[in-house]
PDB file of C-alpha atoms in Angstrom:
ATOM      1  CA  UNK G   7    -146.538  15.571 -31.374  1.00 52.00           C
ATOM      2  CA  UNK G   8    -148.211  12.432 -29.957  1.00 54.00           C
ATOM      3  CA  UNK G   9    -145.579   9.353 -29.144  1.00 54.00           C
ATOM      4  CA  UNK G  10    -147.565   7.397 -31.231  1.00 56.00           C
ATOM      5  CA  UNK G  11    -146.736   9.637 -34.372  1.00 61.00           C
ATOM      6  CA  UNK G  12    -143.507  10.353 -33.136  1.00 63.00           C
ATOM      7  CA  UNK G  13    -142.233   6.336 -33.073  1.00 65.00           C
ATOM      8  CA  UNK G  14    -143.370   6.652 -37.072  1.00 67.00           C
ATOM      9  CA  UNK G  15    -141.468   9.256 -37.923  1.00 73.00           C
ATOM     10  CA  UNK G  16    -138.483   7.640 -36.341  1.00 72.00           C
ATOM     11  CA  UNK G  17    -139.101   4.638 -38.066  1.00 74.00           C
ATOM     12  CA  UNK G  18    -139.997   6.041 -41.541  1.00 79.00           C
ATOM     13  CA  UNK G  19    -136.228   7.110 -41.392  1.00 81.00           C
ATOM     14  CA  UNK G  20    -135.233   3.573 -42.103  1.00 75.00           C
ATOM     15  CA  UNK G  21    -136.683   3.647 -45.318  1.00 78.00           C
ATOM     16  CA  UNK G  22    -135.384   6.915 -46.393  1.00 88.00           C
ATOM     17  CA  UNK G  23    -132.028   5.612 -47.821  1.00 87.00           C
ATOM     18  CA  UNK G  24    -133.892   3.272 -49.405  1.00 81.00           C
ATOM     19  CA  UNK G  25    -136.071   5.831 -51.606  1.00 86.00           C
ATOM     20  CA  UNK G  26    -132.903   8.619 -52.401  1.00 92.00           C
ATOM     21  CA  UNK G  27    -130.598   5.388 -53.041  1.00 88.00           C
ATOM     22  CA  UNK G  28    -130.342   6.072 -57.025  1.00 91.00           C
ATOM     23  CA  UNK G  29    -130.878  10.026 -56.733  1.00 95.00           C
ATOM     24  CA  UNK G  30    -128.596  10.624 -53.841  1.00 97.00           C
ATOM     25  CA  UNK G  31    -125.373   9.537 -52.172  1.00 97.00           C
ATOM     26  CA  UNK G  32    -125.784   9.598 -48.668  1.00 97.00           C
ATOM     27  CA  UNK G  33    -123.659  12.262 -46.816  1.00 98.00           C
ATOM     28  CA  UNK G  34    -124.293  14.720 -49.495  1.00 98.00           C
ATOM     29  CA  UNK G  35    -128.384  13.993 -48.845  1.00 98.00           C
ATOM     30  CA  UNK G  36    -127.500  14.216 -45.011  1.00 98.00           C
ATOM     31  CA  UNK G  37    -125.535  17.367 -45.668  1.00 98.00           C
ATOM     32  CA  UNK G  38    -128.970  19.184 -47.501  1.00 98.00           C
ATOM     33  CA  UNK G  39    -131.065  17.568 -45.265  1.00 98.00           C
ATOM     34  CA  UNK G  40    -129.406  19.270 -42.289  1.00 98.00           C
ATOM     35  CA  UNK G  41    -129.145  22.514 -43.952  1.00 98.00           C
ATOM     36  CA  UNK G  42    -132.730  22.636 -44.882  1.00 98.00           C
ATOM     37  CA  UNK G  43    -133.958  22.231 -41.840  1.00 97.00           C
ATOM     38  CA  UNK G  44    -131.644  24.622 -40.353  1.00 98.00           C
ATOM     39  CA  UNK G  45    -132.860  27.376 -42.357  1.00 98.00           C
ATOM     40  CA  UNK G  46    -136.829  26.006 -41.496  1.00 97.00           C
ATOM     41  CA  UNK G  47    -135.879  26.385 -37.968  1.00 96.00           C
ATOM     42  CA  UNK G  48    -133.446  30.214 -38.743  1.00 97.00           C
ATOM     43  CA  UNK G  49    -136.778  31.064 -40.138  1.00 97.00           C
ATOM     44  CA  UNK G  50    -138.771  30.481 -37.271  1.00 94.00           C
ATOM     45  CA  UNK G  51    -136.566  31.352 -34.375  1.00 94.00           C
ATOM     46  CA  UNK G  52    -135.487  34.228 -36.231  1.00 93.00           C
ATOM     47  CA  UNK G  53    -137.647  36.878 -33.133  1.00 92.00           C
ATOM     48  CA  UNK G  54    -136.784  34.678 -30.337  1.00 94.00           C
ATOM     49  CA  UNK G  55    -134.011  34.943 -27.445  1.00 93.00           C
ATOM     50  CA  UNK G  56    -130.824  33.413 -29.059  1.00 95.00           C
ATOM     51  CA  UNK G  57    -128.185  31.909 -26.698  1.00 95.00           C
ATOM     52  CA  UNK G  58    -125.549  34.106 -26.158  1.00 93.00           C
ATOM     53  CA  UNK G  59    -122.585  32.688 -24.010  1.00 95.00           C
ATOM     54  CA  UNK G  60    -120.138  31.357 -26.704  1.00 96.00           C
ATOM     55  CA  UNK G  61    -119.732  28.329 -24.023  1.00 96.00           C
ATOM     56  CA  UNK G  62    -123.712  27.906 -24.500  1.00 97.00           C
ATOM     57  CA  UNK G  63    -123.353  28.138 -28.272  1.00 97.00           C
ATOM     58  CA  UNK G  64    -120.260  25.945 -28.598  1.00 97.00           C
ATOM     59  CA  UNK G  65    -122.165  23.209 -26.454  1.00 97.00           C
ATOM     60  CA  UNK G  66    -125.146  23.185 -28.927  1.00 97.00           C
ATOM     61  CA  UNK G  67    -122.988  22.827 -31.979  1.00 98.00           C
ATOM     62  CA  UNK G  68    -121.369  19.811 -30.767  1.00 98.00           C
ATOM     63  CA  UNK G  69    -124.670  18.406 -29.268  1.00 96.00           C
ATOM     64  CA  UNK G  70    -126.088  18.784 -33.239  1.00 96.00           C
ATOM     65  CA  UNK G  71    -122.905  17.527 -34.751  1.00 98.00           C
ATOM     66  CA  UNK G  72    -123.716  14.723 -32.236  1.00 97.00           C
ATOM     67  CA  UNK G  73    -127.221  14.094 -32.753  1.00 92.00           C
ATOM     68  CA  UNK G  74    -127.859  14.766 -36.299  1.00 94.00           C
ATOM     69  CA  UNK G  75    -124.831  14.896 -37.383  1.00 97.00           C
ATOM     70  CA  UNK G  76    -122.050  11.831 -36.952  1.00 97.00           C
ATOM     71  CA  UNK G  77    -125.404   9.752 -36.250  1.00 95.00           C
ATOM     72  CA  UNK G  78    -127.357  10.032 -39.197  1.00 95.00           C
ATOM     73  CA  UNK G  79    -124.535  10.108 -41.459  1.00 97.00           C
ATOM     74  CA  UNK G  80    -123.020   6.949 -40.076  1.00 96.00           C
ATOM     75  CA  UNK G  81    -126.306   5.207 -40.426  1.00 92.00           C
ATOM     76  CA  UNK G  82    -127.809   6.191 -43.518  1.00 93.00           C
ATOM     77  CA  UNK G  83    -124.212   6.004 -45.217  1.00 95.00           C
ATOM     78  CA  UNK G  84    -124.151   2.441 -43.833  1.00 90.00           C
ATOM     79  CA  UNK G  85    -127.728   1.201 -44.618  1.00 84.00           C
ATOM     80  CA  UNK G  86    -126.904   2.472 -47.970  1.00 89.00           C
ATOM     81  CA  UNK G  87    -123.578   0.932 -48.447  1.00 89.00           C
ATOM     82  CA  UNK G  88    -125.539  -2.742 -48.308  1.00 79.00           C
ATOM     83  CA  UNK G  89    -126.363  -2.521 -44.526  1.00 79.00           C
ATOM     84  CA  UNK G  90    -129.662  -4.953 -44.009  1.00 70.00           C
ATOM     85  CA  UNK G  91    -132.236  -3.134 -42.752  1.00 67.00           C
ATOM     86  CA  UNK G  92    -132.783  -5.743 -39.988  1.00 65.00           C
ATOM     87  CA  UNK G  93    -129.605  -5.418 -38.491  1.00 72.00           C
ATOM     88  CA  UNK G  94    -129.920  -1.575 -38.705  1.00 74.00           C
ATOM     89  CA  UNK G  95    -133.066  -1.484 -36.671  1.00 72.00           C
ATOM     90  CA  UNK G  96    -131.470  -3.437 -34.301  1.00 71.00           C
ATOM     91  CA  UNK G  97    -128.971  -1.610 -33.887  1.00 79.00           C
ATOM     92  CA  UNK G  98    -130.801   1.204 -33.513  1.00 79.00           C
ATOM     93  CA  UNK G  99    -132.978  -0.546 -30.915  1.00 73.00           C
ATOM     94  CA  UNK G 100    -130.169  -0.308 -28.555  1.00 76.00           C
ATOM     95  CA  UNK G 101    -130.191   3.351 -28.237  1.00 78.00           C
ATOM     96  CA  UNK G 102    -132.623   3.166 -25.275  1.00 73.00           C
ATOM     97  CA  UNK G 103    -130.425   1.216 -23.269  1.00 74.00           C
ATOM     98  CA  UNK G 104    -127.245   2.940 -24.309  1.00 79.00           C
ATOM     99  CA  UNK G 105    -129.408   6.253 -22.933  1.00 80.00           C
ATOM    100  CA  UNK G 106    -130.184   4.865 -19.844  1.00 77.00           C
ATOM    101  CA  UNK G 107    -126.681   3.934 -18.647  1.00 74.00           C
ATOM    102  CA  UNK G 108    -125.354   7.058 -20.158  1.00 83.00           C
ATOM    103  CA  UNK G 109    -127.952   8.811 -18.093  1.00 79.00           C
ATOM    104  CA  UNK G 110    -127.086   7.265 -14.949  1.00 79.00           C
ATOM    105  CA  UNK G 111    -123.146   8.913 -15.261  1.00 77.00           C
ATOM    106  CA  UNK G 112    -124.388  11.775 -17.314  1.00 76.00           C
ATOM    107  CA  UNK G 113    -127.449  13.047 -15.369  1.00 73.00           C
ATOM    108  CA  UNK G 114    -127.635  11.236 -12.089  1.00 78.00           C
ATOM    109  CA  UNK G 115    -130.599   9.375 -13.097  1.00 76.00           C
ATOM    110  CA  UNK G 116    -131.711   6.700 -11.247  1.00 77.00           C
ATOM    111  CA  UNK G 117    -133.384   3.741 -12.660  1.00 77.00           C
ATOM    112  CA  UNK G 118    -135.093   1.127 -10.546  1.00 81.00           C
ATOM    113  CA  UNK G 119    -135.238  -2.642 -11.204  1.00 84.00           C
ATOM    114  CA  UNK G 120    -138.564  -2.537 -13.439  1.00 85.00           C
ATOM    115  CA  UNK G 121    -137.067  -0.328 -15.924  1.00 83.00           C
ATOM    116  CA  UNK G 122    -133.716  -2.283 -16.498  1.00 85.00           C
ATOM    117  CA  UNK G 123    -135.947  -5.219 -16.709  1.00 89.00           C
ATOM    118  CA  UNK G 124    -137.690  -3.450 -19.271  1.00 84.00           C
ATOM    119  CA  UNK G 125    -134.827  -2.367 -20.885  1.00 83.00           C
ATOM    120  CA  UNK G 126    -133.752  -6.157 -21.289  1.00 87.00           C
ATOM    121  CA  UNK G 127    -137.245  -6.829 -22.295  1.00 88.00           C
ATOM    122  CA  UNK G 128    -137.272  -4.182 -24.648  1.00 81.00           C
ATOM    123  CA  UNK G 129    -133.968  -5.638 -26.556  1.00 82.00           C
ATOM    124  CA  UNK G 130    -135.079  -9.573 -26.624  1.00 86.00           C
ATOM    125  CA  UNK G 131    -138.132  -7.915 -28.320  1.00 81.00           C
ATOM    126  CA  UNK G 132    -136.466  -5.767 -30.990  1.00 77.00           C
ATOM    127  CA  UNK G 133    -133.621  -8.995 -31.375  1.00 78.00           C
ATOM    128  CA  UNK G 134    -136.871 -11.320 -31.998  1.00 79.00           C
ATOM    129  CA  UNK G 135    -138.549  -8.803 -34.637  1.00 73.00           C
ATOM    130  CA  UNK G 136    -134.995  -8.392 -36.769  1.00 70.00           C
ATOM    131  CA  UNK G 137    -134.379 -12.038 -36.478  1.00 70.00           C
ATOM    132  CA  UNK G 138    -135.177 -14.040 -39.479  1.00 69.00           C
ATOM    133  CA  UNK G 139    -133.324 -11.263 -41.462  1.00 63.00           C
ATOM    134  CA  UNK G 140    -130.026 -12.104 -39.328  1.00 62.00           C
ATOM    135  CA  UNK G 141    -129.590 -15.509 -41.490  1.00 58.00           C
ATOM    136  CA  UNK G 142    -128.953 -13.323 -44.485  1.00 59.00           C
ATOM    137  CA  UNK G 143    -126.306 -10.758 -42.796  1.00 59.00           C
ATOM    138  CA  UNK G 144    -123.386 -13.646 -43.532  1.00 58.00           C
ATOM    139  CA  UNK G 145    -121.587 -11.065 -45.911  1.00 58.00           C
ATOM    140  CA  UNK G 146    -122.399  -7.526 -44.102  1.00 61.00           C
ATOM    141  CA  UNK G 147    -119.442  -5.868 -43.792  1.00 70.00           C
ATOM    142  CA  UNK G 148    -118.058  -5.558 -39.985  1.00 74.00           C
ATOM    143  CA  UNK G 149    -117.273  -1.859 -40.739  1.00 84.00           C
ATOM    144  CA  UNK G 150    -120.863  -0.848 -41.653  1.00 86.00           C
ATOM    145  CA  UNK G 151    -121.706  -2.571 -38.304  1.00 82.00           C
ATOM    146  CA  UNK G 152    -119.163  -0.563 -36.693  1.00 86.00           C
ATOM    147  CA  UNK G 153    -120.197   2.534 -38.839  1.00 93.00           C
ATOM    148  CA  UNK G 154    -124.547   1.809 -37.494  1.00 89.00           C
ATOM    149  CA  UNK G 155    -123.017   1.504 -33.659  1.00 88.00           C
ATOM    150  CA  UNK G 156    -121.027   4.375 -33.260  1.00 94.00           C
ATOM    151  CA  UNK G 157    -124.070   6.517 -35.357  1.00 95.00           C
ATOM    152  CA  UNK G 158    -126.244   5.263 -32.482  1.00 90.00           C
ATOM    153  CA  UNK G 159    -123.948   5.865 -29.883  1.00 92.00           C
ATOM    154  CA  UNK G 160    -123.383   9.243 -30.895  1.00 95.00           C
ATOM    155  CA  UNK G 161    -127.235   9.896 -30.969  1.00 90.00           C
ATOM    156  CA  UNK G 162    -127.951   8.461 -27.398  1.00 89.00           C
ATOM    157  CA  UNK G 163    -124.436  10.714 -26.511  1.00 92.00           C
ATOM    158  CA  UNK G 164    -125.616  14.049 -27.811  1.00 92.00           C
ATOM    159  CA  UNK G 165    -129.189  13.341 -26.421  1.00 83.00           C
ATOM    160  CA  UNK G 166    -128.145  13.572 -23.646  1.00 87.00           C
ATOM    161  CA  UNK G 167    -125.165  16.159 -23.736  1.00 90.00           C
ATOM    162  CA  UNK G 168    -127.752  18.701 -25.280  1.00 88.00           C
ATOM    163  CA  UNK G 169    -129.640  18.541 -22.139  1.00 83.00           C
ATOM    164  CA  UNK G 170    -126.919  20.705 -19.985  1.00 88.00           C
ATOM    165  CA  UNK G 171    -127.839  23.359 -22.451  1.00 92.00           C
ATOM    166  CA  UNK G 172    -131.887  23.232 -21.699  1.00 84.00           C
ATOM    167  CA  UNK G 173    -132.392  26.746 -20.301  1.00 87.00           C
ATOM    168  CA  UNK G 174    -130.511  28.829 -22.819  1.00 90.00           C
ATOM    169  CA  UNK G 175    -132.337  30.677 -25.218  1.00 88.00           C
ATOM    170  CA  UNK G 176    -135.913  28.548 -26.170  1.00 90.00           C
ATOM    171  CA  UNK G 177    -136.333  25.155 -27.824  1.00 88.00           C
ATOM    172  CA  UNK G 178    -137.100  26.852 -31.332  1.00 92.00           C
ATOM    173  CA  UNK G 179    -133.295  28.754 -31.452  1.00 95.00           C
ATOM    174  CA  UNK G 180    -131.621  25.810 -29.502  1.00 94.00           C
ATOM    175  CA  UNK G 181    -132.686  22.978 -32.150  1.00 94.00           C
ATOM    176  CA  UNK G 182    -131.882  25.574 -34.593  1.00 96.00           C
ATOM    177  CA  UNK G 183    -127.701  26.175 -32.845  1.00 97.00           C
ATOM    178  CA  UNK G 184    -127.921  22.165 -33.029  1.00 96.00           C
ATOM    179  CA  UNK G 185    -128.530  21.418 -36.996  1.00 97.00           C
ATOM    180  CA  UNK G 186    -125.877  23.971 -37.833  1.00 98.00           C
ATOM    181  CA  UNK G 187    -123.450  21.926 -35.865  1.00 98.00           C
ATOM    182  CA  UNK G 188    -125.319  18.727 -37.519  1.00 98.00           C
ATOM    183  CA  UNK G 189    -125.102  20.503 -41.011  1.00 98.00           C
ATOM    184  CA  UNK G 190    -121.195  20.463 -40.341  1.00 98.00           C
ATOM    185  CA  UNK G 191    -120.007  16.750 -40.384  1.00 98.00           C
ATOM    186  CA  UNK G 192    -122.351  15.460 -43.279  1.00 98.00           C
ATOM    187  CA  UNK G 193    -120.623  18.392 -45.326  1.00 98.00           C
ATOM    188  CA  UNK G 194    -116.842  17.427 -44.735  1.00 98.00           C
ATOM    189  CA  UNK G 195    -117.844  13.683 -44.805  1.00 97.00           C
ATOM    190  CA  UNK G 196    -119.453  14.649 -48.611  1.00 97.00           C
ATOM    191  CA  UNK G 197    -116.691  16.852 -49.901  1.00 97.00           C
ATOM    192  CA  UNK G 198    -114.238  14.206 -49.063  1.00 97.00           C
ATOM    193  CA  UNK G 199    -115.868  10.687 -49.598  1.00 95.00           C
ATOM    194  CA  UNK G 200    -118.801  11.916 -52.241  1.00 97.00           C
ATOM    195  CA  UNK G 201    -119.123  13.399 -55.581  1.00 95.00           C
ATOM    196  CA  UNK G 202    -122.199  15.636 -54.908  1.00 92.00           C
ATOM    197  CA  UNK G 203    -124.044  14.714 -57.937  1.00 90.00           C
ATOM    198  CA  UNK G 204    -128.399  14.885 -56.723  1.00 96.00           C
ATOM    199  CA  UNK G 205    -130.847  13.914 -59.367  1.00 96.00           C
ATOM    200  CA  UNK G 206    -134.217  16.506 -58.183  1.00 96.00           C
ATOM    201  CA  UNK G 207    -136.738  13.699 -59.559  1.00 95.00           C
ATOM    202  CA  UNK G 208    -140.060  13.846 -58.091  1.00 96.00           C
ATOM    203  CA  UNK G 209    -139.431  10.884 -55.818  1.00 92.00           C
ATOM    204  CA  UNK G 210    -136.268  12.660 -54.123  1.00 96.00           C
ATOM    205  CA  UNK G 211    -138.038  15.777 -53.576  1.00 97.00           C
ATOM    206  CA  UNK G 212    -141.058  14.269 -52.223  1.00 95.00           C
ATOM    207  CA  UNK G 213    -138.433  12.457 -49.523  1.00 94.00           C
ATOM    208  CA  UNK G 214    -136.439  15.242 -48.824  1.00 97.00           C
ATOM    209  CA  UNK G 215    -139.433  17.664 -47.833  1.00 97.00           C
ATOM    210  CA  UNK G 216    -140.262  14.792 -45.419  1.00 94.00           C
ATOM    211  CA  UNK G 217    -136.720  14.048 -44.155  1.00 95.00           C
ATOM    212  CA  UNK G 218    -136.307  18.120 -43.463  1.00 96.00           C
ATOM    213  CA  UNK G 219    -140.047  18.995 -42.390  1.00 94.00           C
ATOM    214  CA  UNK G 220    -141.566  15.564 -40.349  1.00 91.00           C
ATOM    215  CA  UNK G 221    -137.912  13.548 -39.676  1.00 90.00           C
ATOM    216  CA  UNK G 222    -135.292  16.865 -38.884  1.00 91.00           C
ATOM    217  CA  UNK G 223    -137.707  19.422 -37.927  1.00 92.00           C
ATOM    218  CA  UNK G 224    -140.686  17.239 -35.946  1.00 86.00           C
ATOM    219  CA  UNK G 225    -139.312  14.086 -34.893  1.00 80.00           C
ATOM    220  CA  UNK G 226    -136.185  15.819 -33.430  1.00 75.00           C
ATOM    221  CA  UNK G 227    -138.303  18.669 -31.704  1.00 78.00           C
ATOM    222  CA  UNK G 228    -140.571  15.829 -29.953  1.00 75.00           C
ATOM    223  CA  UNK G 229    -137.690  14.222 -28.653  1.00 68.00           C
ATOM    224  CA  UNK G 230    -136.096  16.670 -27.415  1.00 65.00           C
ATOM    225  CA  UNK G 231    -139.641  17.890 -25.697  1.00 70.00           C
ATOM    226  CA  UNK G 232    -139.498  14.307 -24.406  1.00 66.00           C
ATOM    227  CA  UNK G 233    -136.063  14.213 -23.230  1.00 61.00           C
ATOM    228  CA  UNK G 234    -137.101  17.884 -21.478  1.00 63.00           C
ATOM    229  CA  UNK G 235    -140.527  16.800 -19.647  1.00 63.00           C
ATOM    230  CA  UNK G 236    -138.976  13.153 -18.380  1.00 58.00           C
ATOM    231  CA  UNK G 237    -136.048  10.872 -17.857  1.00 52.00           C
ATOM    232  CA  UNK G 238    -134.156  10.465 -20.715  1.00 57.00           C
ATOM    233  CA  UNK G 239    -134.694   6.706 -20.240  1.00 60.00           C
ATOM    234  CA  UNK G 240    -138.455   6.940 -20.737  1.00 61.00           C
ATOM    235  CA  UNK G 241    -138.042   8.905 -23.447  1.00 60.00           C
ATOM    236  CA  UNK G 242    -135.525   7.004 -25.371  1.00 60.00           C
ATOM    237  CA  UNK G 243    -137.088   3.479 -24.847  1.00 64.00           C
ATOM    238  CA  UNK G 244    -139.929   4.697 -27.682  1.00 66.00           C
ATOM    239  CA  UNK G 245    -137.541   3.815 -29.581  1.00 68.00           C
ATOM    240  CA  UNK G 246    -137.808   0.206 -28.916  1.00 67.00           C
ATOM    241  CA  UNK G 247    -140.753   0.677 -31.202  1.00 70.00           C
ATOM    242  CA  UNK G 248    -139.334   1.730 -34.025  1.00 74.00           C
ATOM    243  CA  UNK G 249    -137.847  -1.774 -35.736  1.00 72.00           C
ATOM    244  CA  UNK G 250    -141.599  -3.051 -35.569  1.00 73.00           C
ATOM    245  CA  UNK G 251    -143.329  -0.204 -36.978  1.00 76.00           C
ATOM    246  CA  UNK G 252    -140.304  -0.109 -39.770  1.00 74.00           C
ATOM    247  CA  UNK G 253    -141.077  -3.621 -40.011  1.00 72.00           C
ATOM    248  CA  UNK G 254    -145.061  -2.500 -41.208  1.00 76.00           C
ATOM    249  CA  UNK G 255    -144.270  -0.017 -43.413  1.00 77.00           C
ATOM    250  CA  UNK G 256    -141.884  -2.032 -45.507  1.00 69.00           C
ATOM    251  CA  UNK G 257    -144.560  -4.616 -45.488  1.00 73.00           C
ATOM    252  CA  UNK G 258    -147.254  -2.390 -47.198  1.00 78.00           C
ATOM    253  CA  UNK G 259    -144.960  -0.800 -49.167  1.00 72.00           C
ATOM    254  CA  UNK G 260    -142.691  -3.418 -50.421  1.00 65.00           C
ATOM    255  CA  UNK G 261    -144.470  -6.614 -49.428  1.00 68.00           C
ATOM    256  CA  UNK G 262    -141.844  -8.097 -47.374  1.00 64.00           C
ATOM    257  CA  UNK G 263    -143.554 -10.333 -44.762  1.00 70.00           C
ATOM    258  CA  UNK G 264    -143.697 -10.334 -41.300  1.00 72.00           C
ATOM    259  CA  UNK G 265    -143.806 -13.853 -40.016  1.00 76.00           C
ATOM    260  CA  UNK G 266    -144.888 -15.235 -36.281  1.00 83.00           C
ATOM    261  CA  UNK G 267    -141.864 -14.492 -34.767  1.00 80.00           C
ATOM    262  CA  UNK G 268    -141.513 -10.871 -35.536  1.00 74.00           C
ATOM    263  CA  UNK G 269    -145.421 -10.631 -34.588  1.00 81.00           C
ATOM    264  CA  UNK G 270    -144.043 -11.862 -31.251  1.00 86.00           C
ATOM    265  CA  UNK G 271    -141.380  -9.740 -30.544  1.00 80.00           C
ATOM    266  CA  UNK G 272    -143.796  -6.991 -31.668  1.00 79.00           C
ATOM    267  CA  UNK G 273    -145.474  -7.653 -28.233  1.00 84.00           C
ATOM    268  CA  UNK G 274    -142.085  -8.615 -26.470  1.00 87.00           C
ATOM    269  CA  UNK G 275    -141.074  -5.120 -27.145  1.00 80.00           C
ATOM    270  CA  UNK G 276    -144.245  -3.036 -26.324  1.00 78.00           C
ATOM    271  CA  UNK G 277    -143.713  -4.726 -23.121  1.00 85.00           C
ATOM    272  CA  UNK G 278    -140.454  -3.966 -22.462  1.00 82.00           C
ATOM    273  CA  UNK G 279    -141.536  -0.303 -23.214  1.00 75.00           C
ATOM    274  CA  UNK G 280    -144.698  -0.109 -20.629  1.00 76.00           C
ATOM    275  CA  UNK G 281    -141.614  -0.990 -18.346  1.00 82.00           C
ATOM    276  CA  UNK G 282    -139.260   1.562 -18.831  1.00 74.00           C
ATOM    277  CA  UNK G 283    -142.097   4.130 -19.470  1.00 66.00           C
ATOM    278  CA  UNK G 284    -143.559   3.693 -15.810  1.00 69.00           C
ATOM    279  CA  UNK G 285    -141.533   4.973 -12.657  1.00 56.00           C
ATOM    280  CA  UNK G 286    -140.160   2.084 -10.442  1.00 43.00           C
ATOM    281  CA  UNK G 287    -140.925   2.633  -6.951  1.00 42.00           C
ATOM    282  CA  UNK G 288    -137.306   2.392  -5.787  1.00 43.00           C
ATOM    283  CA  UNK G 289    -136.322   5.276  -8.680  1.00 46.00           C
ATOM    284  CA  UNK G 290    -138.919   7.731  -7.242  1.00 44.00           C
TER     285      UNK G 290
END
């Protein structure tokens, strides 16, 4: 999958809560979301080499629980608790630089001036395209903030903590080992917090195909081919392009308005990726 469609899946996800909010409570659509993909992907691993150390198979649980797990629960639950939508793609902005200094302790990468630069570039952008939404964040509740921030941090975690795991079975029965560990905390999170009711209407069945099939199934394989092929840094920082593009697609399909200082940290940010995407000469 291209980066460019890759960065619009991502950033279709921030409108997902929005479209199940009156058919779905949010763990329990996490919790099918999860599971459907799982069996897409039991489906189509089903003939391939399956890890078989229960060390291997442990590690890709948690990595799932991780990465689709704890983090899209936490942040759907909170965008749909009355979380702004600005202030969730910024938070979620900060995953790429939350990546990079993970990966520096985590994987030994290195990162040369040009790409932190880039990383700070990449932030000033993302805080100048969520910013004339901040004015009306007075009331947001510190715990959804808390509840957005530690979903992101767990994504950038298990991101990375996945990547130990790389050369165990293939990519189609590993991403499968990783959304049954992220079909795990969605469920108990439900069971406990939710009452389970889902209303199948059209609308909710039409976002759920495209949560399991283009968001679970197709974003997460591309990132993790990403992740793979290069530093987790370069990967990561496509996701400074995610508030901007989230920022579109609510404007053509709710008519909110994008005014000049979003369109600026539009190009603020796809600076600060070209930065992080090209190799410094002192990281080589």
């Amino acid at each position: 999958m291209p980066a460019s469609r890759c960065c619009s899946c991502w950033a279709s996800g921030f409108v997902v809560p929005r479209a199940f909010e009156r058919t779905s409570e949010p763990l329990t659509f996490v919790a099918l979301r999860n599971a459907g993909a799982l069996v897409v992907l039991v489906a189509i691993a089903i003939r391939h080499p399956w890890p078989r150390k229960p060390a291997d198979i442990a590690g890709l649980l948690w990595s799932g629980a991780l990465l689709q797990g704890f983090s899209i629960g936490l942040l759907y639950w909170a965008v749909y608790h009355g979380l702004p939508a600005g202030i969730g793609a910024l938070i979620g902005g900060l995953q790429p630089a939350i990546v990079a200094m993970l990966g520096v302790f985590m994987l030994g990468e290195m990162l040369g001036g040009l790409q932190w630069t880039g990383i700070a570039i990449g932030l000033a952008g993302v805080a100048l395209v969520v910013s004339p939404k901040l004015a009306a964040t007075a009331g947001a509740s510190l715990g959804l903030i808390a509840a957005a921030f530690a979903g992101v941090a767990s994504m950038a975690y298990g991101s990375l903590y996945q990547k130990r795991f790389a050369h165990t079975g293939d990519a189609w029965t590993r991403t499968a080992l990783l959304f049954a560990g992220a079909f795990i905390p969605p469920l108990i999170g439900a069971l406990a917090l939710e009452h389970g009711d889902v209303n199948w209407q059209p609308v909710l069945i039409a976002v759920y195909a495209w949560s399991v099939l283009a968001l679970a199934v197709g974003a997460t394989m591309a990132l993790l081919f990403l992740i793979q092929r290069g530093e987790a840094a370069r990967a990561s920082s496509l996701i400074y392009l995610v508030p901007p593009v989230s920022a579109t697609m609510a404007y053509f399909a709710f008519g909110e308005t994008i005014s000049a200082i979003q369109i600026a940290g539009f190009v603020v940010t796809a600076i600060g990726v070209v930065l992080v995407q090209r190799k410094a000469k002192s990281a080589k």
